[in-house]
Amino acid sequence: MKNEDIIKEIQTLDDFKSLYFTDQDGHSSCEECCTLAHQNGAGFLEVFTLEYLAQLPAFGEGKQTRKQFYTLVLITEGQVEETIGYTKYIFTAGNMYFVGENQLHHIQQWSEGVKGFMCLFDADYFLLCLKHQIKLNSFPFFQFGQSPFIELSEREVVMMEHLFWKLNSEKCHKQTFNDDLLVRMFLNIILLEAERIYNHKRVETPFVLSRKEQLVARFQLLVNQKIQTVKQVNEYAAALHVHPHYLNDVVKEITGNSASYFIHKQLVDEIKSRLIQTSDTVAMIAGDLNFSEESYLGRFFKKQVGLTPIQYRKKHKQH
């Protein structure tokens, strides 16, 4: 197997640093920051300039990666050739593209003189943005089977460039790890503006998917819609009119994870959202999500996250 065919699983920001940076790189693309900012386990956000990343030798090695967090990229100059999922794209100045959590991603080539911004953040950090807000998986460009980029007008490029600059500036100047409300708000604004542009410019031509990819897209959409009441693979398979084993095999083939992985992940994200963004008791959350007992939800959550619901809420409580 060729080196570039090996998929690098990137779980955390530290994994990202280990893959692409050396000790000599300094681990920072911001002149005003000394080190990458860690969020004490309460999620993370980091911003790099593409000019900075383009100087790193490892970025030109064409590694296939699957990140357990989200990526936003704005290109203001130059050209980027990348494969997202199973589709190769050539992005140019004025393009903004998105790589969702757990999405297979392969850097092919960056042209000389490429400029722009890359923002990395995880789901936990996004949940801290604002109370009662929409979920990450509702953004069309993060949905499996949807086109992962937008083309910006000159005015929109200027606007997005300013928003990325403000996002990075506020991140660099915050006084404490909990004093970053403006950082979260700018992240939210960038995503909402991108969604508005995406929906306004969406073409009627459907995004081309294979039959297996279409099945996975329908499955993931159904999980997003039905997670409160439907928690078994066989129930989703019945709704999609396929055998449970076939559904699991196809999901595994296309995404690298089992069907139950996505069900459990969606359920965990829903519980996290309620713990962070509401004052609901664990018992109330268990009832809303149709757990037979509060203790069952607690055992499930701790197995998946490593913390009890109360420990997780306390760790991520906003001050």
PDB file of N, CA, C and O in Angstrom, residues 3 30 33 35 49 55 58 64 74 76 83 99 117 135 174 216 249 251 255-256 273 279 290 292 299 302 306-307 318:
ATOM      1  N   ASN A   3       2.093   5.065   0.652  1.00  0.00           N
ATOM      2  CA  ASN A   3       1.984   5.901   1.853  1.00  0.00           C
ATOM      3  C   ASN A   3       0.792   6.838   1.779  1.00  0.00           C
ATOM      4  O   ASN A   3       0.095   7.076   2.764  1.00  0.00           O
ATOM      5  N   CYS A  30      -0.098  33.048  13.810  1.00  0.00           N
ATOM      6  CA  CYS A  30      -0.519  34.391  14.187  1.00  0.00           C
ATOM      7  C   CYS A  30       0.628  35.123  14.848  1.00  0.00           C
ATOM      8  O   CYS A  30       1.207  34.637  15.810  1.00  0.00           O
ATOM      9  N   CYS A  33       0.148  35.620  18.604  1.00  0.00           N
ATOM     10  CA  CYS A  33       0.024  34.476  19.496  1.00  0.00           C
ATOM     11  C   CYS A  33       1.361  33.758  19.607  1.00  0.00           C
ATOM     12  O   CYS A  33       2.087  33.644  18.636  1.00  0.00           O
ATOM     13  N   THR A  35       1.561  30.485  21.074  1.00  0.00           N
ATOM     14  CA  THR A  35       1.312  29.048  20.901  1.00  0.00           C
ATOM     15  C   THR A  35      -0.115  28.837  20.456  1.00  0.00           C
ATOM     16  O   THR A  35      -0.955  29.732  20.533  1.00  0.00           O
ATOM     17  N   THR A  49      -3.436  31.043   8.588  1.00  0.00           N
ATOM     18  CA  THR A  49      -3.440  31.571   7.231  1.00  0.00           C
ATOM     19  C   THR A  49      -2.937  30.480   6.293  1.00  0.00           C
ATOM     20  O   THR A  49      -2.105  29.654   6.680  1.00  0.00           O
ATOM     21  N   GLN A  55       3.821  26.831   3.762  1.00  0.00           N
ATOM     22  CA  GLN A  55       5.267  26.756   3.997  1.00  0.00           C
ATOM     23  C   GLN A  55       5.682  25.459   4.693  1.00  0.00           C
ATOM     24  O   GLN A  55       6.871  25.144   4.741  1.00  0.00           O
ATOM     25  N   ALA A  58       5.056  19.187   5.256  1.00  0.00           N
ATOM     26  CA  ALA A  58       4.109  18.067   5.386  1.00  0.00           C
ATOM     27  C   ALA A  58       2.792  18.336   4.675  1.00  0.00           C
ATOM     28  O   ALA A  58       2.069  17.409   4.313  1.00  0.00           O
ATOM     29  N   GLN A  64      -3.964  11.364   3.111  1.00  0.00           N
ATOM     30  CA  GLN A  64      -5.402  11.206   3.285  1.00  0.00           C
ATOM     31  C   GLN A  64      -5.708  11.257   4.780  1.00  0.00           C
ATOM     32  O   GLN A  64      -5.088  10.535   5.563  1.00  0.00           O
ATOM     33  N   LEU A  74     -11.160  29.511   3.375  1.00  0.00           N
ATOM     34  CA  LEU A  74     -11.444  30.633   2.480  1.00  0.00           C
ATOM     35  C   LEU A  74     -10.208  30.880   1.634  1.00  0.00           C
ATOM     36  O   LEU A  74      -9.113  31.084   2.174  1.00  0.00           O
ATOM     37  N   THR A  76      -8.387  33.361  -0.982  1.00  0.00           N
ATOM     38  CA  THR A  76      -8.412  34.724  -1.537  1.00  0.00           C
ATOM     39  C   THR A  76      -7.466  34.879  -2.721  1.00  0.00           C
ATOM     40  O   THR A  76      -7.666  35.754  -3.551  1.00  0.00           O
ATOM     41  N   THR A  83      -9.341  16.478  -2.602  1.00  0.00           N
ATOM     42  CA  THR A  83     -10.408  15.494  -2.705  1.00  0.00           C
ATOM     43  C   THR A  83     -11.160  15.463  -1.382  1.00  0.00           C
ATOM     44  O   THR A  83     -10.557  15.293  -0.324  1.00  0.00           O
ATOM     45  N   VAL A  99     -15.110  21.011   5.212  1.00  0.00           N
ATOM     46  CA  VAL A  99     -14.876  19.586   5.437  1.00  0.00           C
ATOM     47  C   VAL A  99     -15.517  19.228   6.770  1.00  0.00           C
ATOM     48  O   VAL A  99     -15.128  19.752   7.817  1.00  0.00           O
ATOM     49  N   PHE A 117      -7.578  31.673   4.574  1.00  0.00           N
ATOM     50  CA  PHE A 117      -7.664  31.263   5.971  1.00  0.00           C
ATOM     51  C   PHE A 117      -8.179  29.837   6.073  1.00  0.00           C
ATOM     52  O   PHE A 117      -8.981  29.381   5.248  1.00  0.00           O
ATOM     53  N   LYS A 135     -28.006  23.277  14.961  1.00  0.00           N
ATOM     54  CA  LYS A 135     -26.939  22.292  15.107  1.00  0.00           C
ATOM     55  C   LYS A 135     -26.038  22.302  13.880  1.00  0.00           C
ATOM     56  O   LYS A 135     -26.435  22.679  12.787  1.00  0.00           O
ATOM     57  N   LYS A 174      -8.189  37.229  23.618  1.00  0.00           N
ATOM     58  CA  LYS A 174      -9.019  36.917  24.783  1.00  0.00           C
ATOM     59  C   LYS A 174      -8.139  36.732  26.019  1.00  0.00           C
ATOM     60  O   LYS A 174      -7.014  36.236  25.928  1.00  0.00           O
ATOM     61  N   VAL A 216     -26.403   6.176   1.993  1.00  0.00           N
ATOM     62  CA  VAL A 216     -25.761   6.705   3.198  1.00  0.00           C
ATOM     63  C   VAL A 216     -26.287   8.098   3.512  1.00  0.00           C
ATOM     64  O   VAL A 216     -26.548   8.421   4.677  1.00  0.00           O
ATOM     65  N   ASP A 249     -23.115  -2.546   6.060  1.00  0.00           N
ATOM     66  CA  ASP A 249     -21.973  -2.775   5.164  1.00  0.00           C
ATOM     67  C   ASP A 249     -21.727  -1.571   4.262  1.00  0.00           C
ATOM     68  O   ASP A 249     -20.584  -1.167   4.043  1.00  0.00           O
ATOM     69  N   VAL A 251     -22.719   1.634   4.761  1.00  0.00           N
ATOM     70  CA  VAL A 251     -22.280   2.776   5.567  1.00  0.00           C
ATOM     71  C   VAL A 251     -20.801   2.624   5.922  1.00  0.00           C
ATOM     72  O   VAL A 251     -20.024   3.585   5.850  1.00  0.00           O
ATOM     73  N   THR A 255     -18.152   5.387   4.590  1.00  0.00           N
ATOM     74  CA  THR A 255     -17.700   6.339   5.613  1.00  0.00           C
ATOM     75  C   THR A 255     -16.564   5.835   6.482  1.00  0.00           C
ATOM     76  O   THR A 255     -15.911   6.630   7.168  1.00  0.00           O
ATOM     77  N   GLY A 256     -16.366   4.515   6.518  1.00  0.00           N
ATOM     78  CA  GLY A 256     -15.354   3.962   7.408  1.00  0.00           C
ATOM     79  C   GLY A 256     -15.873   3.653   8.788  1.00  0.00           C
ATOM     80  O   GLY A 256     -15.134   3.157   9.644  1.00  0.00           O
ATOM     81  N   SER A 273     -25.794  18.773  23.557  1.00  0.00           N
ATOM     82  CA  SER A 273     -26.472  20.037  23.257  1.00  0.00           C
ATOM     83  C   SER A 273     -27.426  20.428  24.378  1.00  0.00           C
ATOM     84  O   SER A 273     -27.459  21.582  24.809  1.00  0.00           O
ATOM     85  N   SER A 279     -31.033  24.235  30.696  1.00  0.00           N
ATOM     86  CA  SER A 279     -30.909  23.937  32.126  1.00  0.00           C
ATOM     87  C   SER A 279     -31.711  22.688  32.491  1.00  0.00           C
ATOM     88  O   SER A 279     -31.962  22.422  33.673  1.00  0.00           O
ATOM     89  N   ASN A 290     -36.455   9.557  25.150  1.00  0.00           N
ATOM     90  CA  ASN A 290     -37.073   8.230  25.244  1.00  0.00           C
ATOM     91  C   ASN A 290     -36.150   7.154  25.805  1.00  0.00           C
ATOM     92  O   ASN A 290     -36.191   5.988  25.377  1.00  0.00           O
ATOM     93  N   SER A 292     -35.594   4.746  28.882  1.00  0.00           N
ATOM     94  CA  SER A 292     -36.531   4.198  29.864  1.00  0.00           C
ATOM     95  C   SER A 292     -36.214   4.667  31.273  1.00  0.00           C
ATOM     96  O   SER A 292     -37.114   4.837  32.102  1.00  0.00           O
ATOM     97  N   ARG A 299     -25.346   5.785  31.871  1.00  0.00           N
ATOM     98  CA  ARG A 299     -24.388   4.738  31.521  1.00  0.00           C
ATOM     99  C   ARG A 299     -23.990   4.826  30.054  1.00  0.00           C
ATOM    100  O   ARG A 299     -22.807   4.678  29.704  1.00  0.00           O
ATOM    101  N   LYS A 302     -21.676   7.978  29.579  1.00  0.00           N
ATOM    102  CA  LYS A 302     -20.330   7.795  30.141  1.00  0.00           C
ATOM    103  C   LYS A 302     -19.516   6.826  29.298  1.00  0.00           C
ATOM    104  O   LYS A 302     -18.300   7.026  29.103  1.00  0.00           O
ATOM    105  N   GLY A 306     -16.877   9.213  28.358  1.00  0.00           N
ATOM    106  CA  GLY A 306     -15.899   9.075  29.435  1.00  0.00           C
ATOM    107  C   GLY A 306     -16.225   9.910  30.651  1.00  0.00           C
ATOM    108  O   GLY A 306     -15.482   9.908  31.640  1.00  0.00           O
ATOM    109  N   LEU A 307     -17.347  10.636  30.616  1.00  0.00           N
ATOM    110  CA  LEU A 307     -17.802  11.461  31.736  1.00  0.00           C
ATOM    111  C   LEU A 307     -19.282  11.207  31.965  1.00  0.00           C
ATOM    112  O   LEU A 307     -20.008  10.835  31.032  1.00  0.00           O
ATOM    113  N   GLN A 318     -20.668  27.554  31.226  1.00  0.00           N
ATOM    114  CA  GLN A 318     -20.198  28.898  30.913  1.00  0.00           C
ATOM    115  C   GLN A 318     -20.262  29.774  32.149  1.00  0.00           C
ATOM    116  O   GLN A 318     -21.193  29.697  32.943  1.00  0.00           O
TER     117      GLN A 318
END
